[in-house]
Amino acid sequence: MESKYDRPLPEINSLTAPFWEYCKKHELRMQFCRRCKEWIWYPKAICPKCGKNDQMVWERLSGKGSIYSYTVIRQVIDNSESFSKDIPFVIALIELDEGPRIYSNIVGVSYESISIGDRVEVVFEDVTNEITLPKFKKL
Amino acid sequence: MQSGNAYIGSENPNGTLARKFAIVGYGETEVSRARVDKGEKKLSVKEYLGMAVSLALEDAGIEKKELENQGFGVTGSAYPHAEIYSGEVVQDLGISPKFLIRADTGGNSGATLLSQAGMAVSSGLVDVVLCVGADTPMNITYPGAVREWRYEADFQKPFGMMGPNSQFAFIMRRHMHQYGTRLEEIGKVSVSQRENASRNKNAYLKAPITIEQYMSSRPIADPVKLLDACIQVNGGLAFIVASEEYAKRFPKEKVVWVRGMAECHNYRHGSALSPDLTYTGITVCSREAFRIAGIEQKDVNLLQIYDDYALAVIMQLEDLGFCAKGEGGKFVSEHDITYKGDLPINTGGGQLSAGQPGMAGGMVHIVEGIRQLRGEAKERQVSRAEVCVVTSLGCLEYNNTFAHASTIVMGV
């Protein structure tokens, strides 16, 4: 854990807190509507399919998926200066095996070895006392 | 082309908006990057709003007092203002409308104003609506000024997402992967639009570029390079929307008709959870707008296509039905899309070259469409300009393309 983490952090509120609490336990969970059998990501107040919230639960995912698309960040913008020391780095849109897609970093490899379709698995980075970020490594 | 029965789109047979409406004036200010060191002006958003309104009134040949107790609409502004914004703008401009709208649909904001203004004049609520957009993204001096979506702040920026360039990169990568779209094809959009801009004295970037310059331009967020992206400018635009009856007082050559218009928001192609990132809502709303206007693709003389990125033009040519999905790159390579070509697109240079005045960016396309249809585009005038299709997009989504999409069919 870095002593002074200087990058943008999410705001934790009642809607998003369960996600971040599970991340702290190194579990990847997302909302799931038992009525619709639908995963929901990012966190929502009601199921986008049935419009209700009475069957929504936080279900665990395998943490495995494939890269659907990705970018290599080459320059920072004003409000994210702290990322400049990482450049170039990869943000991928990962399609989890259960269906939902999540944006995250691919860590542990150079951007040159990344392609669409690559298999990846979640790894957890404890960046502050409150926040653990779900990142991904190649399988 | 039929002259009657054009209206804002709805499949609802009970829709009561079956009246056409007109645009009877426009204004476009000079643009600037606020580079005072280069002799450029650094003006406030209030000055751009004021100038755009003055220019539109002058163009329409009407007095400001004719807008009293009528309609007024304004886009948002990226530079920080109170969320309660339109109330300040009407004080600034000295306008007391009975119908007041503010658009918050990003690049689609100009189309939102046009759509709602069209409904207001078609319903008989008002005769005329003054719509204005101005923004000064180059004046933003501190990071907190940049507003963001909650999904961006909570679930993108912690991983280093760097705004629209990086958000669009996922779409561009996917289109290239699924269809084999080549950089040379995408770059032709940038090169062609710059050629158009070279004939537009109000374009910020006028110097012609080559495909080699496009290919070697600075990488920002792969595969997005500098010359894939629009260039932000300070500026303002306005247009005046009128009912059919009110439009009769204007010279015929100054009147442009909206023959069909439709919007589509939060369109997801395929499944809601795993949509195809190569489609926009233009897929849906263009069909509706074309049907209402009674036109087909072959009837279109020129297009003003929302161009925050060069690839967005290619995607929308597919979504508009000018070619099959995935063949937009090939389509562009086989056509001359400059002002003098067989299918002119973004004849003033678009946002890629003329510039994107922040939240007013989509009005660049609407105003250039009006100018072309009125035959006032001077050295970049399209030889036959009777039917012009304008599109707008806005709000880069989480795991999708754009939350907002509009198609406008304009004609003389």
PDB file of C-alpha atoms in Angstrom, chain B residues 136-343:
ATOM      1  CA  THR B 136     -15.580  28.700 -23.318  1.00  0.00           C
ATOM      2  CA  PRO B 137     -13.751  25.426 -22.641  1.00  0.00           C
ATOM      3  CA  MET B 138     -10.416  27.182 -23.223  1.00  0.00           C
ATOM      4  CA  ASN B 139     -11.013  29.480 -20.266  1.00  0.00           C
ATOM      5  CA  ILE B 140     -11.152  26.671 -17.726  1.00  0.00           C
ATOM      6  CA  THR B 141      -8.399  27.474 -15.274  1.00  0.00           C
ATOM      7  CA  TYR B 142      -8.722  24.935 -12.495  1.00  0.00           C
ATOM      8  CA  PRO B 143      -9.402  21.188 -12.456  1.00  0.00           C
ATOM      9  CA  GLY B 144     -12.568  21.406 -10.371  1.00  0.00           C
ATOM     10  CA  ALA B 145     -14.207  23.277 -13.229  1.00  0.00           C
ATOM     11  CA  VAL B 146     -14.434  20.101 -15.264  1.00  0.00           C
ATOM     12  CA  ARG B 147     -17.679  18.349 -14.516  1.00  0.00           C
ATOM     13  CA  GLU B 148     -17.879  14.611 -14.734  1.00  0.00           C
ATOM     14  CA  TRP B 149     -20.414  11.872 -14.675  1.00  0.00           C
ATOM     15  CA  ARG B 150     -20.679   9.835 -11.468  1.00  0.00           C
ATOM     16  CA  TYR B 151     -19.848   6.628 -13.367  1.00  0.00           C
ATOM     17  CA  GLU B 152     -16.782   8.362 -14.724  1.00  0.00           C
ATOM     18  CA  ALA B 153     -15.628   9.617 -11.319  1.00  0.00           C
ATOM     19  CA  ASP B 154     -16.327   6.362  -9.461  1.00  0.00           C
ATOM     20  CA  PHE B 155     -15.661   3.617 -12.007  1.00  0.00           C
ATOM     21  CA  GLN B 156     -13.407   5.049 -14.737  1.00  0.00           C
ATOM     22  CA  LYS B 157     -11.105   7.757 -13.355  1.00  0.00           C
ATOM     23  CA  PRO B 158      -9.664   5.613 -10.536  1.00  0.00           C
ATOM     24  CA  PHE B 159      -8.221   3.462 -13.345  1.00  0.00           C
ATOM     25  CA  GLY B 160      -6.791   6.458 -15.193  1.00  0.00           C
ATOM     26  CA  MET B 161      -9.509   7.253 -17.725  1.00  0.00           C
ATOM     27  CA  MET B 162      -8.614  10.602 -19.257  1.00  0.00           C
ATOM     28  CA  GLY B 163     -11.874  12.039 -20.508  1.00  0.00           C
ATOM     29  CA  PRO B 164     -13.497  11.693 -23.941  1.00  0.00           C
ATOM     30  CA  ASN B 165     -10.341  10.824 -25.911  1.00  0.00           C
ATOM     31  CA  SER B 166      -9.802   7.691 -23.833  1.00  0.00           C
ATOM     32  CA  GLN B 167     -13.524   6.874 -23.588  1.00  0.00           C
ATOM     33  CA  PHE B 168     -13.892   7.000 -27.377  1.00  0.00           C
ATOM     34  CA  ALA B 169     -10.719   4.937 -27.902  1.00  0.00           C
ATOM     35  CA  PHE B 170     -12.604   1.783 -26.835  1.00  0.00           C
ATOM     36  CA  ILE B 171     -15.178   2.361 -29.580  1.00  0.00           C
ATOM     37  CA  MET B 172     -12.566   3.057 -32.240  1.00  0.00           C
ATOM     38  CA  ARG B 173     -10.505  -0.007 -31.270  1.00  0.00           C
ATOM     39  CA  ARG B 174     -13.604  -2.168 -31.430  1.00  0.00           C
ATOM     40  CA  HIS B 175     -14.673  -0.909 -34.872  1.00  0.00           C
ATOM     41  CA  MET B 176     -11.205  -1.559 -36.262  1.00  0.00           C
ATOM     42  CA  HIS B 177     -11.180  -5.024 -34.670  1.00  0.00           C
ATOM     43  CA  GLN B 178     -14.652  -6.140 -35.766  1.00  0.00           C
ATOM     44  CA  TYR B 179     -14.581  -4.826 -39.333  1.00  0.00           C
ATOM     45  CA  GLY B 180     -10.944  -4.315 -40.210  1.00  0.00           C
ATOM     46  CA  THR B 181     -11.482  -0.566 -40.524  1.00  0.00           C
ATOM     47  CA  ARG B 182      -8.119   0.939 -41.468  1.00  0.00           C
ATOM     48  CA  LEU B 183      -6.476   4.074 -40.120  1.00  0.00           C
ATOM     49  CA  GLU B 184      -6.086   5.328 -43.705  1.00  0.00           C
ATOM     50  CA  GLU B 185      -9.870   5.213 -44.093  1.00  0.00           C
ATOM     51  CA  ILE B 186     -10.511   6.984 -40.816  1.00  0.00           C
ATOM     52  CA  GLY B 187      -7.845   9.549 -41.623  1.00  0.00           C
ATOM     53  CA  LYS B 188      -9.544  10.399 -44.895  1.00  0.00           C
ATOM     54  CA  VAL B 189     -12.349  11.954 -42.857  1.00  0.00           C
ATOM     55  CA  SER B 190      -9.885  14.241 -41.059  1.00  0.00           C
ATOM     56  CA  VAL B 191      -8.054  15.144 -44.274  1.00  0.00           C
ATOM     57  CA  SER B 192     -11.261  15.830 -46.247  1.00  0.00           C
ATOM     58  CA  GLN B 193     -12.794  17.950 -43.519  1.00  0.00           C
ATOM     59  CA  ARG B 194      -9.601  19.996 -43.286  1.00  0.00           C
ATOM     60  CA  GLU B 195      -9.860  20.673 -47.009  1.00  0.00           C
ATOM     61  CA  ASN B 196     -13.369  21.988 -46.365  1.00  0.00           C
ATOM     62  CA  ALA B 197     -12.097  24.063 -43.454  1.00  0.00           C
ATOM     63  CA  SER B 198      -9.466  25.659 -45.675  1.00  0.00           C
ATOM     64  CA  ARG B 199     -12.413  27.422 -47.347  1.00  0.00           C
ATOM     65  CA  ASN B 200     -14.048  28.495 -44.117  1.00  0.00           C
ATOM     66  CA  LYS B 201     -12.594  31.699 -42.727  1.00  0.00           C
ATOM     67  CA  ASN B 202     -14.160  30.938 -39.346  1.00  0.00           C
ATOM     68  CA  ALA B 203     -12.470  27.540 -38.998  1.00  0.00           C
ATOM     69  CA  TYR B 204      -9.820  27.412 -36.274  1.00  0.00           C
ATOM     70  CA  LEU B 205      -7.645  24.947 -38.216  1.00  0.00           C
ATOM     71  CA  LYS B 206      -7.363  25.841 -41.911  1.00  0.00           C
ATOM     72  CA  ALA B 207      -3.974  24.518 -43.037  1.00  0.00           C
ATOM     73  CA  PRO B 208      -4.451  21.454 -45.261  1.00  0.00           C
ATOM     74  CA  ILE B 209      -3.165  18.140 -43.895  1.00  0.00           C
ATOM     75  CA  THR B 210      -2.063  14.935 -45.579  1.00  0.00           C
ATOM     76  CA  ILE B 211      -2.881  11.361 -44.687  1.00  0.00           C
ATOM     77  CA  GLU B 212       0.771  10.979 -43.640  1.00  0.00           C
ATOM     78  CA  GLN B 213       0.357  13.810 -41.155  1.00  0.00           C
ATOM     79  CA  TYR B 214      -2.753  12.111 -39.810  1.00  0.00           C
ATOM     80  CA  MET B 215      -0.965   8.763 -39.467  1.00  0.00           C
ATOM     81  CA  SER B 216       1.992  10.269 -37.639  1.00  0.00           C
ATOM     82  CA  SER B 217       0.045  12.645 -35.400  1.00  0.00           C
ATOM     83  CA  ARG B 218       0.666  12.426 -31.674  1.00  0.00           C
ATOM     84  CA  PRO B 219      -0.851   9.393 -29.922  1.00  0.00           C
ATOM     85  CA  ILE B 220      -3.210  10.400 -27.091  1.00  0.00           C
ATOM     86  CA  ALA B 221      -5.124   7.255 -26.098  1.00  0.00           C
ATOM     87  CA  ASP B 222      -4.487   4.452 -28.587  1.00  0.00           C
ATOM     88  CA  PRO B 223      -5.836   4.197 -31.184  1.00  0.00           C
ATOM     89  CA  VAL B 224      -6.987   7.834 -30.844  1.00  0.00           C
ATOM     90  CA  LYS B 225      -4.396  10.278 -32.141  1.00  0.00           C
ATOM     91  CA  LEU B 226      -4.399  14.060 -32.165  1.00  0.00           C
ATOM     92  CA  LEU B 227      -5.883  14.262 -35.678  1.00  0.00           C
ATOM     93  CA  ASP B 228      -8.678  11.824 -34.808  1.00  0.00           C
ATOM     94  CA  ALA B 229     -10.136  14.285 -32.329  1.00  0.00           C
ATOM     95  CA  CYS B 230     -12.035  17.539 -32.569  1.00  0.00           C
ATOM     96  CA  ILE B 231     -10.346  20.708 -31.384  1.00  0.00           C
ATOM     97  CA  GLN B 232     -11.967  22.618 -28.567  1.00  0.00           C
ATOM     98  CA  VAL B 233     -12.557  26.327 -29.046  1.00  0.00           C
ATOM     99  CA  ASN B 234     -14.407  29.177 -27.398  1.00  0.00           C
ATOM    100  CA  GLY B 235     -17.364  30.343 -29.418  1.00  0.00           C
ATOM    101  CA  GLY B 236     -21.091  30.823 -29.733  1.00  0.00           C
ATOM    102  CA  LEU B 237     -23.881  30.006 -32.174  1.00  0.00           C
ATOM    103  CA  ALA B 238     -27.576  30.775 -32.412  1.00  0.00           C
ATOM    104  CA  PHE B 239     -30.570  29.980 -34.585  1.00  0.00           C
ATOM    105  CA  ILE B 240     -34.160  31.187 -34.651  1.00  0.00           C
ATOM    106  CA  VAL B 241     -36.942  28.616 -34.903  1.00  0.00           C
ATOM    107  CA  ALA B 242     -40.307  29.766 -36.262  1.00  0.00           C
ATOM    108  CA  SER B 243     -43.763  28.339 -36.815  1.00  0.00           C
ATOM    109  CA  GLU B 244     -44.920  27.846 -40.389  1.00  0.00           C
ATOM    110  CA  GLU B 245     -47.120  30.923 -40.076  1.00  0.00           C
ATOM    111  CA  TYR B 246     -44.451  33.147 -38.540  1.00  0.00           C
ATOM    112  CA  ALA B 247     -41.918  32.019 -41.164  1.00  0.00           C
ATOM    113  CA  LYS B 248     -44.091  33.476 -43.948  1.00  0.00           C
ATOM    114  CA  ARG B 249     -42.916  37.009 -43.109  1.00  0.00           C
ATOM    115  CA  PHE B 250     -39.335  36.146 -44.066  1.00  0.00           C
ATOM    116  CA  PRO B 251     -37.882  36.138 -47.584  1.00  0.00           C
ATOM    117  CA  LYS B 252     -38.225  32.662 -49.050  1.00  0.00           C
ATOM    118  CA  GLU B 253     -34.493  32.303 -49.637  1.00  0.00           C
ATOM    119  CA  LYS B 254     -33.783  32.892 -45.943  1.00  0.00           C
ATOM    120  CA  VAL B 255     -36.075  30.117 -44.695  1.00  0.00           C
ATOM    121  CA  VAL B 256     -34.908  26.565 -44.074  1.00  0.00           C
ATOM    122  CA  TRP B 257     -37.516  23.919 -43.218  1.00  0.00           C
ATOM    123  CA  VAL B 258     -37.148  21.103 -40.737  1.00  0.00           C
ATOM    124  CA  ARG B 259     -38.827  18.307 -42.662  1.00  0.00           C
ATOM    125  CA  GLY B 260     -38.267  15.534 -40.183  1.00  0.00           C
ATOM    126  CA  MET B 261     -36.531  15.086 -36.885  1.00  0.00           C
ATOM    127  CA  ALA B 262     -36.168  12.316 -34.343  1.00  0.00           C
ATOM    128  CA  GLU B 263     -34.158  11.594 -31.215  1.00  0.00           C
ATOM    129  CA  CYS B 264     -33.015   8.423 -29.490  1.00  0.00           C
ATOM    130  CA  HIS B 265     -31.529   8.272 -26.006  1.00  0.00           C
ATOM    131  CA  ASN B 266     -29.623   5.468 -24.273  1.00  0.00           C
ATOM    132  CA  TYR B 267     -29.806   3.202 -27.321  1.00  0.00           C
ATOM    133  CA  ARG B 268     -28.058  -0.114 -26.753  1.00  0.00           C
ATOM    134  CA  HIS B 269     -27.458  -2.375 -29.748  1.00  0.00           C
ATOM    135  CA  GLY B 270     -27.707  -6.025 -28.801  1.00  0.00           C
ATOM    136  CA  SER B 271     -28.041  -6.834 -25.127  1.00  0.00           C
ATOM    137  CA  ALA B 272     -28.324  -4.135 -22.487  1.00  0.00           C
ATOM    138  CA  LEU B 273     -25.490  -5.724 -20.522  1.00  0.00           C
ATOM    139  CA  SER B 274     -23.147  -6.364 -23.458  1.00  0.00           C
ATOM    140  CA  PRO B 275     -24.040  -3.929 -26.242  1.00  0.00           C
ATOM    141  CA  ASP B 276     -22.144  -3.727 -29.518  1.00  0.00           C
ATOM    142  CA  LEU B 277     -19.873  -0.697 -29.246  1.00  0.00           C
ATOM    143  CA  THR B 278     -19.975   0.025 -32.972  1.00  0.00           C
ATOM    144  CA  TYR B 279     -23.559   1.331 -33.175  1.00  0.00           C
ATOM    145  CA  THR B 280     -25.094   4.681 -32.178  1.00  0.00           C
ATOM    146  CA  GLY B 281     -28.703   5.710 -31.632  1.00  0.00           C
ATOM    147  CA  ILE B 282     -28.610   7.196 -35.142  1.00  0.00           C
ATOM    148  CA  THR B 283     -29.503   3.630 -36.191  1.00  0.00           C
ATOM    149  CA  VAL B 284     -33.002   4.213 -34.814  1.00  0.00           C
ATOM    150  CA  CYS B 285     -33.685   7.934 -35.064  1.00  0.00           C
ATOM    151  CA  SER B 286     -32.447   8.316 -38.656  1.00  0.00           C
ATOM    152  CA  ARG B 287     -35.016   5.777 -39.877  1.00  0.00           C
ATOM    153  CA  GLU B 288     -37.750   7.748 -38.166  1.00  0.00           C
ATOM    154  CA  ALA B 289     -36.558  11.158 -39.366  1.00  0.00           C
ATOM    155  CA  PHE B 290     -36.201   9.912 -42.961  1.00  0.00           C
ATOM    156  CA  ARG B 291     -39.678   8.366 -42.858  1.00  0.00           C
ATOM    157  CA  ILE B 292     -41.251  11.553 -41.555  1.00  0.00           C
ATOM    158  CA  ALA B 293     -39.455  13.646 -44.181  1.00  0.00           C
ATOM    159  CA  GLY B 294     -40.368  11.131 -46.885  1.00  0.00           C
ATOM    160  CA  ILE B 295     -36.788  10.760 -48.063  1.00  0.00           C
ATOM    161  CA  GLU B 296     -34.317   7.988 -48.727  1.00  0.00           C
ATOM    162  CA  GLN B 297     -30.539   8.068 -48.645  1.00  0.00           C
ATOM    163  CA  LYS B 298     -30.375   8.808 -52.396  1.00  0.00           C
ATOM    164  CA  ASP B 299     -32.324  12.044 -51.854  1.00  0.00           C
ATOM    165  CA  VAL B 300     -29.674  13.498 -49.543  1.00  0.00           C
ATOM    166  CA  ASN B 301     -27.427  16.127 -51.164  1.00  0.00           C
ATOM    167  CA  LEU B 302     -25.119  16.728 -48.225  1.00  0.00           C
ATOM    168  CA  LEU B 303     -24.560  15.719 -44.618  1.00  0.00           C
ATOM    169  CA  GLN B 304     -23.441  17.439 -41.450  1.00  0.00           C
ATOM    170  CA  ILE B 305     -22.428  14.520 -39.227  1.00  0.00           C
ATOM    171  CA  TYR B 306     -21.497  14.910 -35.575  1.00  0.00           C
ATOM    172  CA  ASP B 307     -17.733  14.568 -35.481  1.00  0.00           C
ATOM    173  CA  ASP B 308     -16.153  14.625 -32.060  1.00  0.00           C
ATOM    174  CA  TYR B 309     -13.924  11.946 -33.595  1.00  0.00           C
ATOM    175  CA  ALA B 310     -13.240  11.026 -37.211  1.00  0.00           C
ATOM    176  CA  LEU B 311     -14.426   7.450 -36.725  1.00  0.00           C
ATOM    177  CA  ALA B 312     -17.777   8.715 -35.397  1.00  0.00           C
ATOM    178  CA  VAL B 313     -18.500   9.982 -38.926  1.00  0.00           C
ATOM    179  CA  ILE B 314     -17.850   6.522 -40.359  1.00  0.00           C
ATOM    180  CA  MET B 315     -20.025   4.813 -37.725  1.00  0.00           C
ATOM    181  CA  GLN B 316     -22.904   7.170 -38.415  1.00  0.00           C
ATOM    182  CA  LEU B 317     -22.692   6.752 -42.204  1.00  0.00           C
ATOM    183  CA  GLU B 318     -23.362   3.080 -41.450  1.00  0.00           C
ATOM    184  CA  ASP B 319     -26.094   3.854 -38.930  1.00  0.00           C
ATOM    185  CA  LEU B 320     -27.728   6.273 -41.420  1.00  0.00           C
ATOM    186  CA  GLY B 321     -27.896   3.451 -43.939  1.00  0.00           C
ATOM    187  CA  PHE B 322     -25.513   4.846 -46.547  1.00  0.00           C
ATOM    188  CA  CYS B 323     -23.664   1.533 -46.324  1.00  0.00           C
ATOM    189  CA  ALA B 324     -23.815  -1.671 -44.298  1.00  0.00           C
ATOM    190  CA  LYS B 325     -22.461  -1.808 -40.747  1.00  0.00           C
ATOM    191  CA  GLY B 326     -18.720  -2.241 -40.907  1.00  0.00           C
ATOM    192  CA  GLU B 327     -18.359  -0.887 -44.438  1.00  0.00           C
ATOM    193  CA  GLY B 328     -18.109   2.784 -43.497  1.00  0.00           C
ATOM    194  CA  GLY B 329     -14.354   2.881 -43.913  1.00  0.00           C
ATOM    195  CA  LYS B 330     -14.590   1.404 -47.397  1.00  0.00           C
ATOM    196  CA  PHE B 331     -17.500   3.750 -48.206  1.00  0.00           C
ATOM    197  CA  VAL B 332     -15.474   6.820 -47.251  1.00  0.00           C
ATOM    198  CA  SER B 333     -12.497   5.619 -49.283  1.00  0.00           C
ATOM    199  CA  GLU B 334     -14.718   5.240 -52.374  1.00  0.00           C
ATOM    200  CA  HIS B 335     -16.381   8.667 -52.186  1.00  0.00           C
ATOM    201  CA  ASP B 336     -15.260  12.276 -52.299  1.00  0.00           C
ATOM    202  CA  ILE B 337     -16.684  13.688 -49.083  1.00  0.00           C
ATOM    203  CA  THR B 338     -15.367  17.232 -49.515  1.00  0.00           C
ATOM    204  CA  TYR B 339     -17.649  20.169 -50.329  1.00  0.00           C
ATOM    205  CA  LYS B 340     -17.102  19.497 -54.063  1.00  0.00           C
ATOM    206  CA  GLY B 341     -17.544  15.732 -53.842  1.00  0.00           C
ATOM    207  CA  ASP B 342     -20.325  13.298 -54.651  1.00  0.00           C
ATOM    208  CA  LEU B 343     -21.405  13.164 -50.989  1.00  0.00           C
TER     209      LEU B 343
END
